[in-house]
XYZ file of C-alpha atoms in Angstrom:
430
model
C 107.012 149.119 69.502
C 104.172 151.306 69.732
C 104.767 155.139 68.238
C 106.428 154.322 65.035
C 105.820 151.332 62.325
C 108.662 149.544 60.697
C 111.028 152.731 58.748
C 109.225 152.491 55.466
C 111.376 155.443 54.154
C 113.974 152.973 52.251
C 110.959 151.269 50.889
C 110.641 152.237 47.261
C 113.783 153.730 45.494
C 114.393 157.681 45.825
C 114.328 159.287 42.224
C 117.473 161.132 42.026
C 117.727 164.808 41.412
C 119.696 165.114 38.548
C 120.336 168.841 39.356
C 121.954 168.429 42.293
C 125.539 168.012 42.853
C 126.331 163.750 43.584
C 127.835 163.458 47.480
C 131.243 162.311 47.286
C 133.719 160.739 49.693
C 135.798 163.462 51.035
C 138.753 161.237 51.944
C 138.790 159.026 49.537
C 137.629 155.839 50.255
C 138.750 153.287 52.696
C 141.143 150.410 52.762
C 138.619 147.814 54.235
C 139.860 146.260 57.801
C 139.806 143.533 58.557
C 143.458 142.373 60.664
C 143.952 142.405 64.418
C 146.360 145.732 62.972
C 143.776 147.857 61.417
C 141.310 147.581 63.647
C 143.220 148.823 66.198
C 144.158 151.923 63.595
C 140.504 152.675 63.615
C 139.769 152.159 66.993
C 142.583 154.115 68.161
C 140.845 156.826 65.275
C 137.685 156.547 66.068
C 139.076 156.934 70.012
C 140.207 160.129 69.387
C 137.661 161.813 66.995
C 135.266 164.071 68.846
C 131.147 163.939 69.219
C 129.348 161.473 67.548
C 130.062 158.880 65.809
C 127.932 157.862 62.339
C 126.651 154.066 61.475
C 125.700 151.921 59.297
C 125.922 148.036 58.800
C 124.610 146.211 55.365
C 123.133 143.186 55.727
C 122.333 139.920 52.864
C 118.795 140.282 52.874
C 117.163 138.487 50.006
C 120.557 136.713 50.439
C 121.265 135.104 53.420
C 118.894 133.226 55.989
C 120.545 134.971 59.112
C 120.420 138.893 59.098
C 124.264 139.643 60.970
C 125.918 141.593 59.456
C 128.463 142.132 56.774
C 130.533 145.684 56.882
C 129.916 148.143 58.937
C 130.999 151.810 58.371
C 131.697 154.493 60.650
C 132.796 158.316 60.870
C 133.347 160.923 63.425
C 134.475 164.232 63.309
C 138.367 163.899 63.418
C 138.789 160.396 62.342
C 138.431 159.252 59.281
C 135.747 156.883 57.334
C 136.372 152.896 58.392
C 134.936 149.849 56.655
C 134.638 147.066 59.322
C 134.161 143.461 57.832
C 132.417 141.728 61.050
C 132.626 138.205 59.508
C 137.726 138.648 59.212
C 136.778 138.894 63.427
C 135.994 136.386 66.435
C 134.524 139.469 68.142
C 134.997 144.012 68.226
C 135.581 144.081 71.651
C 138.379 146.523 70.642
C 135.707 148.661 68.712
C 133.163 148.777 71.152
C 135.599 150.128 73.759
C 136.275 152.979 71.392
C 132.204 153.754 70.867
C 131.934 153.669 74.818
C 130.642 156.889 76.003
C 129.805 157.714 72.317
C 126.610 159.278 70.149
C 125.544 156.887 68.053
C 123.323 158.076 64.654
C 121.906 156.012 62.993
C 119.528 156.290 60.004
C 116.008 153.750 61.046
C 118.540 152.121 63.744
C 115.154 149.689 64.046
C 116.864 148.350 61.379
C 120.796 147.455 62.625
C 120.591 147.611 66.627
C 120.589 143.871 66.009
C 123.082 142.827 63.613
C 125.031 145.044 65.616
C 124.403 143.500 68.869
C 124.949 140.340 67.736
C 128.679 140.952 66.874
C 128.943 142.920 70.332
C 128.342 146.272 69.569
C 126.179 148.128 71.650
C 125.185 152.489 72.581
C 124.977 153.804 75.380
C 123.527 156.976 73.780
C 121.569 157.263 70.037
C 120.389 159.529 67.937
C 118.073 158.148 65.061
C 117.870 160.892 61.670
C 115.057 159.257 59.993
C 112.726 159.187 63.501
C 113.487 162.872 64.138
C 112.569 163.669 60.246
C 109.177 161.805 61.741
C 108.989 164.019 64.599
C 109.854 167.037 62.556
C 106.862 166.333 59.411
C 109.577 166.132 57.079
C 107.357 164.629 54.445
C 110.375 162.949 53.161
C 112.818 160.385 55.290
C 114.519 158.219 53.655
C 118.217 159.085 54.019
C 118.573 159.723 50.587
C 115.277 162.501 51.061
C 117.629 164.025 53.972
C 120.854 164.651 52.156
C 118.949 166.557 49.895
C 116.868 168.374 51.822
C 119.582 169.739 54.468
C 122.460 169.252 51.959
C 121.861 169.555 48.806
C 123.757 166.719 47.583
C 122.424 163.758 45.481
C 122.670 160.414 46.679
C 123.479 157.354 44.388
C 121.496 153.724 46.449
C 121.943 151.342 43.052
C 123.543 148.729 45.626
C 121.235 149.062 48.116
C 119.857 145.457 47.590
C 123.172 144.034 46.561
C 124.095 140.386 48.542
C 127.364 142.299 50.751
C 127.723 138.252 51.939
C 130.081 138.337 49.294
C 134.031 138.471 48.738
C 135.707 140.282 47.826
C 132.777 143.089 47.991
C 133.555 145.045 44.671
C 135.119 149.188 44.643
C 131.544 150.333 43.739
C 129.554 149.055 46.653
C 131.974 150.093 49.248
C 131.942 153.234 47.642
C 128.158 153.723 48.381
C 128.763 151.691 51.387
C 130.957 154.919 52.868
C 128.849 157.404 51.616
C 125.806 155.793 53.785
C 127.655 157.897 56.740
C 129.466 160.699 55.033
C 126.492 162.844 55.717
C 124.988 161.665 58.741
C 126.943 163.823 61.363
C 125.584 167.158 59.397
C 122.492 166.222 59.378
C 122.241 164.747 62.932
C 123.462 168.968 63.907
C 119.678 169.837 61.462
C 118.123 167.798 63.061
C 119.046 168.319 65.747
C 118.830 172.086 66.097
C 115.830 171.613 64.400
C 114.157 169.250 66.990
C 115.334 171.881 70.139
C 113.377 175.165 67.981
C 110.287 172.671 68.439
C 110.002 171.849 71.096
C 110.814 168.201 70.373
C 114.138 167.520 71.571
C 113.292 165.601 75.034
C 110.228 163.883 72.264
C 113.113 162.261 70.575
C 115.657 160.815 73.341
C 112.277 159.390 74.958
C 111.486 157.481 71.315
C 116.163 157.060 70.465
C 115.561 155.081 74.121
C 112.770 153.351 73.324
C 114.622 152.201 70.077
C 117.386 151.001 72.355
C 115.313 148.771 74.949
C 113.194 147.263 72.236
C 114.189 143.519 71.992
C 112.089 141.616 69.643
C 110.314 138.786 70.927
C 110.002 135.463 68.737
C 106.614 134.711 66.389
C 104.198 132.257 67.825
C 104.198 129.963 64.756
C 106.024 131.967 62.711
C 104.730 129.695 59.974
C 101.229 131.162 59.745
C 102.761 134.534 57.939
C 103.531 132.243 54.915
C 101.667 133.943 51.667
C 98.658 132.658 50.375
C 98.760 130.530 53.567
C 94.589 131.669 53.146
C 94.349 129.049 50.134
C 95.219 126.189 51.954
C 91.758 124.722 52.357
C 91.041 123.075 56.264
C 92.654 121.760 58.673
C 95.249 118.873 57.057
C 96.405 121.387 53.917
C 97.641 124.351 57.064
C 99.073 121.379 58.784
C 101.384 120.669 55.585
C 101.804 124.449 55.326
C 103.708 124.344 58.882
C 105.312 120.902 58.238
C 106.682 122.257 54.493
C 107.761 125.076 56.269
C 109.576 124.034 58.794
C 111.140 121.546 56.451
C 112.201 124.558 54.252
C 113.477 126.578 57.661
C 115.358 123.690 58.285
C 116.754 123.286 54.951
C 117.420 127.254 55.112
C 119.225 127.702 58.698
C 121.971 125.264 57.195
C 122.611 126.341 54.050
C 122.481 130.136 56.046
C 120.505 131.149 52.775
C 116.680 133.049 52.521
C 113.572 130.940 52.555
C 112.795 132.277 49.478
C 115.263 131.048 47.166
C 114.812 127.249 48.538
C 111.046 127.106 47.458
C 108.522 130.442 47.096
C 105.423 130.179 50.303
C 103.258 130.136 46.469
C 105.691 126.721 45.529
C 104.684 125.390 49.493
C 100.719 126.543 49.114
C 99.801 124.733 45.733
C 101.756 121.106 47.302
C 100.135 122.019 50.709
C 96.791 122.102 49.185
C 96.778 119.456 46.300
C 98.623 116.690 49.004
C 100.940 114.572 46.368
C 101.824 110.914 47.803
C 104.661 111.412 46.225
C 108.284 113.054 44.681
C 106.610 112.018 40.477
C 102.866 114.146 42.047
C 105.076 116.998 43.860
C 107.247 117.893 41.063
C 103.522 117.869 38.186
C 101.904 119.885 40.654
C 101.782 123.615 37.746
C 102.185 125.717 40.490
C 105.398 123.336 42.302
C 108.509 125.434 41.581
C 111.566 127.220 42.863
C 115.760 126.609 42.795
C 115.151 123.861 45.951
C 112.072 121.926 44.759
C 113.405 119.085 42.976
C 116.955 119.308 44.954
C 114.710 118.593 48.113
C 111.862 116.386 46.854
C 112.771 113.864 49.593
C 112.251 116.291 52.350
C 109.196 117.923 50.695
C 107.031 114.817 50.108
C 108.088 113.278 53.886
C 106.409 117.272 55.217
C 103.671 116.013 53.187
C 103.797 112.441 54.631
C 103.715 113.546 58.521
C 100.845 116.134 57.530
C 98.678 113.924 56.282
C 99.111 110.970 58.660
C 98.549 113.353 61.428
C 95.956 112.811 63.561
C 92.652 114.642 63.460
C 93.563 115.768 67.302
C 96.644 117.016 66.399
C 95.680 118.534 63.629
C 96.350 122.599 63.696
C 93.254 125.011 63.555
C 92.798 126.833 60.851
C 93.428 130.187 62.399
C 94.230 131.240 65.571
C 92.350 133.575 67.861
C 93.882 136.918 67.479
C 94.383 138.684 71.774
C 93.832 142.007 69.913
C 89.785 143.565 68.668
C 88.444 142.683 65.611
C 89.589 144.072 62.249
C 87.832 147.735 62.303
C 85.931 147.577 59.701
C 83.505 145.261 60.966
C 83.121 147.111 63.769
C 80.459 149.653 62.866
C 78.296 146.095 63.149
C 79.835 144.220 65.882
C 80.173 147.039 68.232
C 78.732 150.393 67.145
C 79.379 152.970 69.917
C 83.016 151.000 69.684
C 82.763 151.944 66.005
C 82.136 155.694 66.791
C 84.851 156.419 69.220
C 86.732 155.206 66.283
C 85.377 157.305 63.960
C 86.005 160.055 66.422
C 89.016 159.551 67.992
C 90.903 159.160 64.484
C 89.562 162.467 63.320
C 90.161 164.303 66.578
C 93.595 162.673 65.901
C 94.124 163.847 62.645
C 93.875 167.033 64.049
C 96.750 166.799 66.635
C 98.895 165.005 63.675
C 98.658 168.943 61.880
C 99.612 170.628 64.205
C 102.135 168.813 66.113
C 103.186 168.136 62.566
C 104.108 164.850 63.491
C 102.542 161.718 61.626
C 99.324 160.209 62.805
C 101.473 156.220 63.039
C 104.167 158.216 65.172
C 101.451 159.937 67.351
C 100.110 156.342 68.278
C 100.243 153.194 66.437
C 97.145 152.301 65.549
C 96.409 148.984 67.084
C 97.328 150.668 70.220
C 94.403 153.153 69.864
C 91.983 150.448 68.443
C 92.574 148.045 71.509
C 92.429 150.854 74.495
C 88.688 152.248 72.031
C 87.285 148.494 71.708
C 87.410 148.094 75.609
C 88.056 151.028 77.807
C 88.411 151.983 80.926
C 84.794 151.462 82.270
C 84.124 154.992 84.608
C 83.368 157.730 82.267
C 84.337 160.812 85.664
C 86.830 162.405 83.118
C 89.237 162.795 84.960
C 89.338 159.036 86.302
C 88.998 158.311 83.375
C 91.979 160.122 81.666
C 94.366 158.320 84.246
C 92.961 154.965 83.558
C 93.202 155.527 80.210
C 96.660 157.178 80.560
C 97.773 153.477 82.314
C 96.600 152.076 79.874
C 99.338 153.526 77.029
C 102.153 153.244 79.410
C 101.140 149.722 79.800
C 100.840 149.098 76.385
C 104.452 151.220 75.664
C 102.901 154.724 75.469
C 105.898 157.155 75.469
C 104.996 160.081 78.308
C 104.933 162.543 75.010
C 102.370 159.562 73.615
C 100.037 160.110 76.017
C 100.321 163.526 77.444
C 98.981 164.310 73.525
C 97.027 161.184 72.813
C 94.745 160.597 76.049
C 93.218 163.218 75.988
C 91.833 162.860 72.455
C 91.262 158.807 73.253
C 89.353 160.341 76.335
C 86.730 162.556 74.967
C 86.569 159.741 72.062
C 85.468 157.320 75.118
C 82.749 159.770 76.546
C 82.287 161.708 73.448
C 81.668 158.657 70.183
C 80.237 160.094 67.040
C 76.846 158.658 65.961
C 76.582 155.606 64.119
C 75.472 156.779 60.588
C 72.181 155.375 59.025
C 72.520 154.054 55.268
C 69.619 156.223 53.879
C 67.447 154.210 52.059
C 67.613 154.140 48.311
C 65.147 156.351 46.095
C 62.605 155.080 43.517
C 60.712 156.468 40.736
C 57.982 156.270 40.879
């Protein structure tokens, strides 16, 4: 996903601005669409509207294993807001038909597209308000921040971490959900004009098309992302982490509960390090806790037993070699010339970022920069090197606008790396 990292616009609660008027629903709170008749009426209303359609989805992250949508909100000029309960329907084909040909407006679209696809909703055109704000250099890109900056209103965010799988949904939650699309069309219009005025509209369309085309690939050995796994010493303990993680994942999938609510990662690591032989030994471990610690104790014991009995040749390695370059902090010692290239590129990218008011990470993701500079093309003829670097960036998913800005920077860093720094000898008093 080259060029825009996972959304950080909503990672922390936005500070409310009490001096601003509170954003409210101009049409009042609609009834939830949960019958075929109500869905048909909503689809007719949406199809009769004009312009782009603001869309949002609520999931139950932190409560459910699945990332499915439990509520879908829509708003369009000439149409009112609609709150659709996807759980009430076998499919949402009528809604997809009503949306065909319209531009979708989403905030941080990469977070919602997968769950919308899961219920049969797929955009043909997209405008991501968070990504547009990033390209324009807005200092804060969360939805509440943009509502404040562009609409002079403030939003409450108190239900952002709610369990949206709950039924019936409380009225206050529905009001919060409806407000998430209340101002999106207006924000779209303002940001769209800003993009046009700054010559960045084509950049934005390239980014939006990339977001629509992107599909997440399944992680290899996802159990290796267990928090604190470095504390599990030795291959057999690592095997126990794997077996416990997989046992927990099977239970979480079956119950549709987020895994951490069954057994926290810290408990997996404690058990994998100790490798207790039986149930009583497991449950007596300090730090082995969680809602499912005792309830599924037999499953945890079986997982540990499997790890204890694995032949040496079947134990997983403690660490898996990455296909990318080593951490940048080790470059000065392992490859000083590459470290010089990276230092030169970072300084130049900061200048380009400032000139174009685009965050450095949106110019190009740090991982791609490191991959190119650790193993650059062999040629040092400037034109050939520019073409080779451009081809590398394209193969790694960079968009044309990024390549145009960044390829010359990386070429220059390869041709003119910063000289290695020499540590000054410490001064001693005579």
